């Protein structure tokens, strides 16, 4: 499969702690994106990191990309209850014009 | 960011009937829209790419005669699930990208929950 694979599948932490989710993929990519999905809702675009970038920040989010290992990580610092959601990585495969999603990580922040 | 809406947000229908789902880009014109299906606790699977004024491109394994896509204007794409069966029950999500931009950023609709009895 060319899909990104994420781990862990589920993560439960206490409010205030940091949450780290990982994504691995198999093909060459133009960029990698992270999305959030609240239960039963649409997707919200969080951050995009291009293949020539190694790290990117947006507020409490930090994304890294290691193209040699074909992996990315999403770090959410100082988690809040409102961060409870599913998080998906998605890739644009070189030569294609479509997003391919990973299986997602279900994150639960306990108050 | 750009806004994409879907209608209806949920629908319950009897087996054998057809259901139409609308996807609209509210503040931009979208030459390309995408339709995804998501089963509970699973990821999004791309069903088809909808191009304004031309036939949709379906992913492998998706029946084009069952999932009819029409992209008649730059702000509206519709997905019709024909002769729906219980196994078609799922969460259907559309997305759109603005013309002139790559597929890098897509704007997603809120999804439509389809339940077929």
PDB file of C-alpha atoms in Angstrom:
ATOM      1  CA  UNK A   1       0.000   0.000   0.000  1.00  0.00           C
ATOM      2  CA  UNK A   2       1.143   3.521  -0.698  1.00  0.00           C
ATOM      3  CA  UNK A   3      -0.829   4.820   2.237  1.00  0.00           C
ATOM      4  CA  UNK A   4       0.845   6.362   5.190  1.00  0.00           C
ATOM      5  CA  UNK A   5       0.833   4.123   8.207  1.00  0.00           C
ATOM      6  CA  UNK A   6       0.427   5.717  11.569  1.00  0.00           C
ATOM      7  CA  UNK A   7       1.252   4.721  15.052  1.00  0.00           C
ATOM      8  CA  UNK A   8       0.011   4.501  17.594  1.00  0.00           C
ATOM      9  CA  UNK A   9      -3.518   3.720  16.440  1.00  0.00           C
ATOM     10  CA  UNK A  10      -4.803   5.134  19.698  1.00  0.00           C
ATOM     11  CA  UNK A  11      -3.220   7.368  22.309  1.00  0.00           C
ATOM     12  CA  UNK A  12      -4.626   8.494  25.643  1.00  0.00           C
ATOM     13  CA  UNK A  13      -2.795  11.067  27.750  1.00  0.00           C
ATOM     14  CA  UNK A  14      -3.454  13.573  30.499  1.00  0.00           C
ATOM     15  CA  UNK A  15      -4.167  17.190  29.748  1.00  0.00           C
ATOM     16  CA  UNK A  16      -0.977  19.203  29.681  1.00  0.00           C
ATOM     17  CA  UNK A  17       1.196  16.354  28.452  1.00  0.00           C
ATOM     18  CA  UNK A  18       2.715  16.215  24.996  1.00  0.00           C
ATOM     19  CA  UNK A  19       1.326  13.886  22.333  1.00  0.00           C
ATOM     20  CA  UNK A  20       3.445  12.419  19.585  1.00  0.00           C
ATOM     21  CA  UNK A  21       2.093  10.612  16.545  1.00  0.00           C
ATOM     22  CA  UNK A  22       4.142   9.007  13.818  1.00  0.00           C
ATOM     23  CA  UNK A  23       3.514   8.391  10.157  1.00  0.00           C
ATOM     24  CA  UNK A  24       5.468   6.247   7.718  1.00  0.00           C
ATOM     25  CA  UNK A  25       5.026   5.922   3.984  1.00  0.00           C
ATOM     26  CA  UNK A  26       6.478   3.913   1.152  1.00  0.00           C
ATOM     27  CA  UNK A  27       6.725   6.092  -1.949  1.00  0.00           C
ATOM     28  CA  UNK A  28       8.453   9.300  -2.966  1.00  0.00           C
ATOM     29  CA  UNK A  29       6.414  12.333  -2.028  1.00  0.00           C
ATOM     30  CA  UNK A  30       6.089  16.003  -2.850  1.00  0.00           C
ATOM     31  CA  UNK A  31       4.827  16.862   0.596  1.00  0.00           C
ATOM     32  CA  UNK A  32       3.156  15.418   3.655  1.00  0.00           C
ATOM     33  CA  UNK A  33       0.177  16.893   5.418  1.00  0.00           C
ATOM     34  CA  UNK A  34      -1.506  16.409   8.760  1.00  0.00           C
ATOM     35  CA  UNK A  35      -5.235  16.705   9.306  1.00  0.00           C
ATOM     36  CA  UNK A  36      -7.471  16.584  12.357  1.00  0.00           C
ATOM     37  CA  UNK A  37     -10.948  15.087  12.428  1.00  0.00           C
ATOM     38  CA  UNK A  38     -13.314  15.490  15.313  1.00  0.00           C
ATOM     39  CA  UNK A  39     -15.748  12.636  15.742  1.00  0.00           C
ATOM     40  CA  UNK A  40     -18.269  12.520  12.914  1.00  0.00           C
ATOM     41  CA  UNK A  41     -17.000  15.708  11.336  1.00  0.00           C
ATOM     42  CA  UNK A  42     -14.980  16.794   8.347  1.00  0.00           C
ATOM     43  CA  UNK A  43     -11.243  17.238   8.210  1.00  0.00           C
ATOM     44  CA  UNK A  44      -9.311  20.279   9.260  1.00  0.00           C
ATOM     45  CA  UNK A  45      -5.949  20.935   7.617  1.00  0.00           C
ATOM     46  CA  UNK A  46      -3.271  21.407  10.266  1.00  0.00           C
ATOM     47  CA  UNK A  47       0.063  21.684   8.561  1.00  0.00           C
ATOM     48  CA  UNK A  48       1.906  20.862   5.356  1.00  0.00           C
ATOM     49  CA  UNK A  49       5.590  20.040   5.194  1.00  0.00           C
ATOM     50  CA  UNK A  50       7.363  19.837   1.870  1.00  0.00           C
ATOM     51  CA  UNK A  51       9.854  17.161   0.972  1.00  0.00           C
ATOM     52  CA  UNK A  52      12.770  19.614   1.220  1.00  0.00           C
ATOM     53  CA  UNK A  53      11.795  20.680   4.734  1.00  0.00           C
ATOM     54  CA  UNK A  54      12.799  18.879   7.911  1.00  0.00           C
ATOM     55  CA  UNK A  55      10.735  20.617  10.548  1.00  0.00           C
ATOM     56  CA  UNK A  56       7.814  22.967  10.723  1.00  0.00           C
ATOM     57  CA  UNK A  57       5.966  24.671  13.561  1.00  0.00           C
ATOM     58  CA  UNK A  58       2.464  26.026  13.912  1.00  0.00           C
ATOM     59  CA  UNK A  59       1.391  27.141  17.357  1.00  0.00           C
ATOM     60  CA  UNK A  60       1.525  24.086  19.619  1.00  0.00           C
ATOM     61  CA  UNK A  61       2.155  21.795  16.657  1.00  0.00           C
ATOM     62  CA  UNK A  62       5.559  20.620  15.541  1.00  0.00           C
ATOM     63  CA  UNK A  63       5.978  18.412  12.504  1.00  0.00           C
ATOM     64  CA  UNK A  64       9.150  16.705  11.406  1.00  0.00           C
ATOM     65  CA  UNK A  65       9.891  14.932   8.156  1.00  0.00           C
ATOM     66  CA  UNK A  66      12.668  12.458   7.457  1.00  0.00           C
ATOM     67  CA  UNK A  67      12.562  11.550   3.790  1.00  0.00           C
ATOM     68  CA  UNK A  68      15.450   9.101   4.161  1.00  0.00           C
ATOM     69  CA  UNK A  69      13.381   7.086   6.612  1.00  0.00           C
ATOM     70  CA  UNK A  70      10.107   7.958   4.893  1.00  0.00           C
ATOM     71  CA  UNK A  71       8.593   9.047   8.159  1.00  0.00           C
ATOM     72  CA  UNK A  72       7.012  12.049   9.806  1.00  0.00           C
ATOM     73  CA  UNK A  73       5.940  12.911  13.299  1.00  0.00           C
ATOM     74  CA  UNK A  74       3.367  15.274  14.729  1.00  0.00           C
ATOM     75  CA  UNK A  75       3.954  16.647  18.197  1.00  0.00           C
ATOM     76  CA  UNK A  76       1.224  18.470  20.078  1.00  0.00           C
ATOM     77  CA  UNK A  77       2.613  20.240  23.111  1.00  0.00           C
ATOM     78  CA  UNK A  78       0.702  21.155  26.256  1.00  0.00           C
ATOM     79  CA  UNK A  79      -2.317  19.157  25.158  1.00  0.00           C
ATOM     80  CA  UNK A  80      -5.848  20.306  25.884  1.00  0.00           C
ATOM     81  CA  UNK A  81      -9.125  18.431  26.114  1.00  0.00           C
ATOM     82  CA  UNK A  82     -10.150  20.112  22.857  1.00  0.00           C
ATOM     83  CA  UNK A  83      -7.284  18.330  21.093  1.00  0.00           C
ATOM     84  CA  UNK A  84      -9.208  15.068  21.426  1.00  0.00           C
ATOM     85  CA  UNK A  85      -9.713  13.934  17.838  1.00  0.00           C
ATOM     86  CA  UNK A  86      -8.358  11.623  15.163  1.00  0.00           C
ATOM     87  CA  UNK A  87      -5.225  12.770  13.398  1.00  0.00           C
ATOM     88  CA  UNK A  88      -4.341  11.682   9.878  1.00  0.00           C
ATOM     89  CA  UNK A  89      -1.255  12.090   7.810  1.00  0.00           C
ATOM     90  CA  UNK A  90      -1.702  12.341   4.057  1.00  0.00           C
ATOM     91  CA  UNK A  91       0.726  12.331   1.198  1.00  0.00           C
ATOM     92  CA  UNK A  92       0.757  13.561  -2.363  1.00  0.00           C
ATOM     93  CA  UNK A  93       2.430  10.857  -4.369  1.00  0.00           C
ATOM     94  CA  UNK A  94       4.878  12.160  -6.952  1.00  0.00           C
ATOM     95  CA  UNK A  95       3.252  12.133 -10.354  1.00  0.00           C
ATOM     96  CA  UNK A  96      -0.251  11.801  -8.951  1.00  0.00           C
ATOM     97  CA  UNK A  97      -2.750  14.485  -8.097  1.00  0.00           C
ATOM     98  CA  UNK A  98      -4.495  13.037  -5.116  1.00  0.00           C
ATOM     99  CA  UNK A  99      -4.154  12.759  -1.363  1.00  0.00           C
ATOM    100  CA  UNK A 100      -3.592   9.362   0.183  1.00  0.00           C
ATOM    101  CA  UNK A 101      -4.414   9.135   3.875  1.00  0.00           C
ATOM    102  CA  UNK A 102      -2.894   7.117   6.642  1.00  0.00           C
ATOM    103  CA  UNK A 103      -4.983   5.038   9.004  1.00  0.00           C
ATOM    104  CA  UNK A 104      -5.021   7.719  11.666  1.00  0.00           C
ATOM    105  CA  UNK A 105      -4.304   8.035  15.355  1.00  0.00           C
ATOM    106  CA  UNK A 106      -7.200   8.467  17.773  1.00  0.00           C
ATOM    107  CA  UNK A 107      -6.026  10.865  20.434  1.00  0.00           C
ATOM    108  CA  UNK A 108      -7.858  11.224  23.745  1.00  0.00           C
ATOM    109  CA  UNK A 109      -6.893  13.960  26.174  1.00  0.00           C
ATOM    110  CA  UNK A 110      -8.111  13.253  29.680  1.00  0.00           C
ATOM    111  CA  UNK A 111      -8.919  16.275  31.832  1.00  0.00           C
TER     112      UNK A 111
ATOM    113  CA  UNK B   1      -9.628  29.510   4.598  1.00  0.00           C
ATOM    114  CA  UNK B   2     -12.021  28.451   1.889  1.00  0.00           C
ATOM    115  CA  UNK B   3     -15.326  26.885   2.894  1.00  0.00           C
ATOM    116  CA  UNK B   4     -16.876  23.737   1.503  1.00  0.00           C
ATOM    117  CA  UNK B   5     -20.370  22.654   2.459  1.00  0.00           C
ATOM    118  CA  UNK B   6     -22.207  19.386   2.076  1.00  0.00           C
ATOM    119  CA  UNK B   7     -25.890  18.636   2.037  1.00  0.00           C
ATOM    120  CA  UNK B   8     -27.475  16.796   3.644  1.00  0.00           C
ATOM    121  CA  UNK B   9     -25.387  16.282   6.757  1.00  0.00           C
ATOM    122  CA  UNK B  10     -27.115  12.984   7.351  1.00  0.00           C
ATOM    123  CA  UNK B  11     -29.630  10.843   5.522  1.00  0.00           C
ATOM    124  CA  UNK B  12     -31.456   7.602   6.231  1.00  0.00           C
ATOM    125  CA  UNK B  13     -32.951   5.732   3.311  1.00  0.00           C
ATOM    126  CA  UNK B  14     -34.464   2.393   2.460  1.00  0.00           C
ATOM    127  CA  UNK B  15     -32.541  -0.243   0.586  1.00  0.00           C
ATOM    128  CA  UNK B  16     -32.934   0.123  -3.154  1.00  0.00           C
ATOM    129  CA  UNK B  17     -33.456   3.858  -3.218  1.00  0.00           C
ATOM    130  CA  UNK B  18     -31.043   6.457  -4.556  1.00  0.00           C
ATOM    131  CA  UNK B  19     -29.505   9.239  -2.536  1.00  0.00           C
ATOM    132  CA  UNK B  20     -27.914  12.439  -3.802  1.00  0.00           C
ATOM    133  CA  UNK B  21     -25.261  14.275  -1.822  1.00  0.00           C
ATOM    134  CA  UNK B  22     -24.219  17.801  -2.737  1.00  0.00           C
ATOM    135  CA  UNK B  23     -20.811  19.367  -2.272  1.00  0.00           C
ATOM    136  CA  UNK B  24     -20.465  23.115  -2.698  1.00  0.00           C
ATOM    137  CA  UNK B  25     -17.525  25.465  -2.600  1.00  0.00           C
ATOM    138  CA  UNK B  26     -18.943  28.597  -1.011  1.00  0.00           C
ATOM    139  CA  UNK B  27     -16.337  31.276  -1.586  1.00  0.00           C
ATOM    140  CA  UNK B  28     -14.228  29.981  -4.413  1.00  0.00           C
ATOM    141  CA  UNK B  29     -14.566  28.185  -7.707  1.00  0.00           C
ATOM    142  CA  UNK B  30     -13.398  24.600  -7.702  1.00  0.00           C
ATOM    143  CA  UNK B  31     -12.467  22.956 -10.967  1.00  0.00           C
ATOM    144  CA  UNK B  32     -11.649  19.777  -9.101  1.00  0.00           C
ATOM    145  CA  UNK B  33     -13.466  18.128  -6.235  1.00  0.00           C
ATOM    146  CA  UNK B  34     -12.777  14.836  -4.556  1.00  0.00           C
ATOM    147  CA  UNK B  35     -15.147  12.324  -2.993  1.00  0.00           C
ATOM    148  CA  UNK B  36     -14.061  10.129  -0.105  1.00  0.00           C
ATOM    149  CA  UNK B  37     -15.744   7.392   1.870  1.00  0.00           C
ATOM    150  CA  UNK B  38     -14.945   6.659   5.493  1.00  0.00           C
ATOM    151  CA  UNK B  39     -16.128   3.637   7.460  1.00  0.00           C
ATOM    152  CA  UNK B  40     -16.263   3.809  11.270  1.00  0.00           C
ATOM    153  CA  UNK B  41     -12.864   4.135  12.903  1.00  0.00           C
ATOM    154  CA  UNK B  42     -11.161   3.876   9.547  1.00  0.00           C
ATOM    155  CA  UNK B  43      -9.343   6.252   7.272  1.00  0.00           C
ATOM    156  CA  UNK B  44     -10.620   8.145   4.269  1.00  0.00           C
ATOM    157  CA  UNK B  45     -10.592   6.291   1.002  1.00  0.00           C
ATOM    158  CA  UNK B  46     -10.665   8.287  -2.203  1.00  0.00           C
ATOM    159  CA  UNK B  47     -13.565   7.211  -4.374  1.00  0.00           C
ATOM    160  CA  UNK B  48     -13.282   9.542  -7.322  1.00  0.00           C
ATOM    161  CA  UNK B  49     -11.968  12.818  -8.636  1.00  0.00           C
ATOM    162  CA  UNK B  50     -14.614  15.105 -10.034  1.00  0.00           C
ATOM    163  CA  UNK B  51     -13.612  17.578 -12.750  1.00  0.00           C
ATOM    164  CA  UNK B  52     -15.908  20.386 -13.812  1.00  0.00           C
ATOM    165  CA  UNK B  53     -17.330  19.794 -17.249  1.00  0.00           C
ATOM    166  CA  UNK B  54     -15.873  16.335 -17.724  1.00  0.00           C
ATOM    167  CA  UNK B  55     -16.308  12.793 -16.535  1.00  0.00           C
ATOM    168  CA  UNK B  56     -15.140  11.822 -13.091  1.00  0.00           C
ATOM    169  CA  UNK B  57     -12.114   9.642 -12.582  1.00  0.00           C
ATOM    170  CA  UNK B  58     -12.909   6.698 -10.346  1.00  0.00           C
ATOM    171  CA  UNK B  59     -10.484   4.824  -8.147  1.00  0.00           C
ATOM    172  CA  UNK B  60      -9.955   1.145  -8.657  1.00  0.00           C
ATOM    173  CA  UNK B  61     -12.755  -0.899  -7.187  1.00  0.00           C
ATOM    174  CA  UNK B  62     -15.318   1.917  -7.142  1.00  0.00           C
ATOM    175  CA  UNK B  63     -18.344   1.230  -9.321  1.00  0.00           C
ATOM    176  CA  UNK B  64     -18.987   4.259 -11.493  1.00  0.00           C
ATOM    177  CA  UNK B  65     -22.526   3.135 -12.300  1.00  0.00           C
ATOM    178  CA  UNK B  66     -23.341   2.906  -8.635  1.00  0.00           C
ATOM    179  CA  UNK B  67     -21.705   6.140  -7.515  1.00  0.00           C
ATOM    180  CA  UNK B  68     -22.706   8.737 -10.076  1.00  0.00           C
ATOM    181  CA  UNK B  69     -20.760  11.974  -9.945  1.00  0.00           C
ATOM    182  CA  UNK B  70     -21.782  15.175 -11.663  1.00  0.00           C
ATOM    183  CA  UNK B  71     -19.701  18.342 -11.561  1.00  0.00           C
ATOM    184  CA  UNK B  72     -21.862  20.655 -13.599  1.00  0.00           C
ATOM    185  CA  UNK B  73     -20.597  23.951 -12.247  1.00  0.00           C
ATOM    186  CA  UNK B  74     -17.500  25.401 -10.653  1.00  0.00           C
ATOM    187  CA  UNK B  75     -19.139  25.421  -7.248  1.00  0.00           C
ATOM    188  CA  UNK B  76     -21.157  22.213  -7.156  1.00  0.00           C
ATOM    189  CA  UNK B  77     -20.425  18.514  -7.396  1.00  0.00           C
ATOM    190  CA  UNK B  78     -22.984  15.841  -6.619  1.00  0.00           C
ATOM    191  CA  UNK B  79     -22.583  12.207  -5.660  1.00  0.00           C
ATOM    192  CA  UNK B  80     -25.570   9.957  -6.210  1.00  0.00           C
ATOM    193  CA  UNK B  81     -25.568   6.561  -4.568  1.00  0.00           C
ATOM    194  CA  UNK B  82     -27.870   4.515  -6.772  1.00  0.00           C
ATOM    195  CA  UNK B  83     -29.839   1.530  -5.517  1.00  0.00           C
ATOM    196  CA  UNK B  84     -28.304   1.912  -2.094  1.00  0.00           C
ATOM    197  CA  UNK B  85     -27.768  -1.127   0.096  1.00  0.00           C
ATOM    198  CA  UNK B  86     -26.838  -1.428   3.782  1.00  0.00           C
ATOM    199  CA  UNK B  87     -23.184  -1.964   2.880  1.00  0.00           C
ATOM    200  CA  UNK B  88     -23.173   1.529   1.345  1.00  0.00           C
ATOM    201  CA  UNK B  89     -23.796   2.991   4.779  1.00  0.00           C
ATOM    202  CA  UNK B  90     -20.812   5.185   5.453  1.00  0.00           C
ATOM    203  CA  UNK B  91     -19.561   8.715   5.991  1.00  0.00           C
ATOM    204  CA  UNK B  92     -19.060  10.482   2.672  1.00  0.00           C
ATOM    205  CA  UNK B  93     -16.751  13.494   2.568  1.00  0.00           C
ATOM    206  CA  UNK B  94     -15.962  15.795  -0.299  1.00  0.00           C
ATOM    207  CA  UNK B  95     -13.076  18.171  -0.737  1.00  0.00           C
ATOM    208  CA  UNK B  96     -12.182  20.876  -3.203  1.00  0.00           C
ATOM    209  CA  UNK B  97      -9.137  22.749  -4.338  1.00  0.00           C
ATOM    210  CA  UNK B  98      -8.963  26.156  -5.899  1.00  0.00           C
ATOM    211  CA  UNK B  99      -7.958  26.400  -9.548  1.00  0.00           C
ATOM    212  CA  UNK B 100      -4.404  27.474 -10.102  1.00  0.00           C
ATOM    213  CA  UNK B 101      -3.252  25.691  -6.971  1.00  0.00           C
ATOM    214  CA  UNK B 102      -1.779  22.246  -6.786  1.00  0.00           C
ATOM    215  CA  UNK B 103      -3.469  19.484  -4.900  1.00  0.00           C
ATOM    216  CA  UNK B 104      -1.356  20.541  -1.941  1.00  0.00           C
ATOM    217  CA  UNK B 105      -4.199  22.031   0.032  1.00  0.00           C
ATOM    218  CA  UNK B 106      -7.713  20.692  -0.117  1.00  0.00           C
ATOM    219  CA  UNK B 107     -10.678  22.100   1.739  1.00  0.00           C
ATOM    220  CA  UNK B 108     -12.965  19.473   3.182  1.00  0.00           C
ATOM    221  CA  UNK B 109     -16.695  19.504   3.652  1.00  0.00           C
ATOM    222  CA  UNK B 110     -18.244  18.473   6.969  1.00  0.00           C
ATOM    223  CA  UNK B 111     -19.326  15.095   5.610  1.00  0.00           C
ATOM    224  CA  UNK B 112     -22.608  13.294   5.053  1.00  0.00           C
ATOM    225  CA  UNK B 113     -23.615  10.310   7.148  1.00  0.00           C
ATOM    226  CA  UNK B 114     -25.560   7.820   5.031  1.00  0.00           C
ATOM    227  CA  UNK B 115     -27.490   5.030   6.688  1.00  0.00           C
ATOM    228  CA  UNK B 116     -29.233   2.511   4.466  1.00  0.00           C
ATOM    229  CA  UNK B 117     -31.841   0.380   6.185  1.00  0.00           C
TER     230      UNK B 117
END
